[in-house]
Amino acid sequence: MTRVTKLALGAAVLVVALIVALLTARDDKEPVRTSGDLTAARSKAALAACPPPGPGEVAKLRGVDVECLGDGSRVDLARVLSGGPVLVNLWASWCEPCRAELPLLQEYAAQPGAARVLLVQVASSGADGLGLLSELGVRLPSVFDGDGQSGPVRTALKVPSSLPATYLVTAAGEVRLIENPRVFLNTEQVRAAAEGTP
């Protein structure tokens, strides 16, 4: 085999490897779905309906399609979060700080003048999430971002590895991670974050 033939063969192998990698790569914006029959768990959790699409679009979340945890319908997150302010809280069923924070978000959302709150369940099964929300009496609208290590919402927002993570989506469509405090300890902190004044 000549040197040119060896180089051509090596290049062909690299091209084939690249094609295989591109074809098998998961698109983090593809829809994720819960698994199994969640009818009974959904009924018991009795979550509020996911909000309808708004008039605009949050650019950072364009193309992010997720499942409404309450009824299994598809949600275009960029449109649902338009017209903020909206607090978006990412949580998992195994996360102890999330367990403490979720009821505070429910309590805040029930107050007059509260911003909208949307929960995003991550890194745990839909059944586990519905079970936790039911146990805690949290009925906020919720979407499912997948039970793996990444999902379309986490990818779009570049969510930190520690949970919970809460974002403020402003009326102008800006998306800001709430860093102070990272975990809410009372409803006053939630209100301050929603008003952009923590």
PDB file of N, CA, C and O in Angstrom, residues 20 22 37 45 75 115 169 186 198:
ATOM      1  N   VAL A  20     -21.090   8.831  11.673  1.00  0.00           N
ATOM      2  CA  VAL A  20     -21.748   8.013  12.700  1.00  0.00           C
ATOM      3  C   VAL A  20     -21.981   8.851  13.956  1.00  0.00           C
ATOM      4  O   VAL A  20     -23.060   8.811  14.545  1.00  0.00           O
ATOM      5  N   LEU A  22     -22.332  12.094  14.223  1.00  0.00           N
ATOM      6  CA  LEU A  22     -23.373  13.090  13.967  1.00  0.00           C
ATOM      7  C   LEU A  22     -24.758  12.464  13.914  1.00  0.00           C
ATOM      8  O   LEU A  22     -25.730  13.056  14.397  1.00  0.00           O
ATOM      9  N   ASP A  37     -47.400   4.814  32.214  1.00  0.00           N
ATOM     10  CA  ASP A  37     -48.733   5.391  32.366  1.00  0.00           C
ATOM     11  C   ASP A  37     -48.772   6.210  33.658  1.00  0.00           C
ATOM     12  O   ASP A  37     -48.661   5.662  34.750  1.00  0.00           O
ATOM     13  N   ALA A  45     -51.761  14.117  41.863  1.00  0.00           N
ATOM     14  CA  ALA A  45     -50.990  15.355  42.020  1.00  0.00           C
ATOM     15  C   ALA A  45     -51.850  16.587  41.758  1.00  0.00           C
ATOM     16  O   ALA A  45     -51.637  17.634  42.365  1.00  0.00           O
ATOM     17  N   VAL A  75     -45.461  21.608  25.352  1.00  0.00           N
ATOM     18  CA  VAL A  75     -45.349  23.007  25.746  1.00  0.00           C
ATOM     19  C   VAL A  75     -44.176  23.638  25.007  1.00  0.00           C
ATOM     20  O   VAL A  75     -43.051  23.151  25.080  1.00  0.00           O
ATOM     21  N   ALA A 115     -45.663  36.934  40.887  1.00  0.00           N
ATOM     22  CA  ALA A 115     -45.301  36.615  39.503  1.00  0.00           C
ATOM     23  C   ALA A 115     -45.715  35.176  39.227  1.00  0.00           C
ATOM     24  O   ALA A 115     -45.911  34.378  40.159  1.00  0.00           O
ATOM     25  N   VAL A 169     -37.473  35.186  34.349  1.00  0.00           N
ATOM     26  CA  VAL A 169     -37.685  35.590  32.963  1.00  0.00           C
ATOM     27  C   VAL A 169     -38.422  36.921  33.036  1.00  0.00           C
ATOM     28  O   VAL A 169     -39.541  36.993  33.558  1.00  0.00           O
ATOM     29  N   ASN A 186     -37.539  31.605  52.511  1.00  0.00           N
ATOM     30  CA  ASN A 186     -38.842  32.154  52.892  1.00  0.00           C
ATOM     31  C   ASN A 186     -39.461  32.847  51.677  1.00  0.00           C
ATOM     32  O   ASN A 186     -38.793  33.087  50.670  1.00  0.00           O
ATOM     33  N   PRO A 198     -33.235  40.939  44.800  1.00  0.00           N
ATOM     34  CA  PRO A 198     -32.806  40.127  45.941  1.00  0.00           C
ATOM     35  C   PRO A 198     -31.646  40.752  46.688  1.00  0.00           C
ATOM     36  O   PRO A 198     -30.975  41.608  46.212  1.00  0.00           O
TER      37      PRO A 198
END
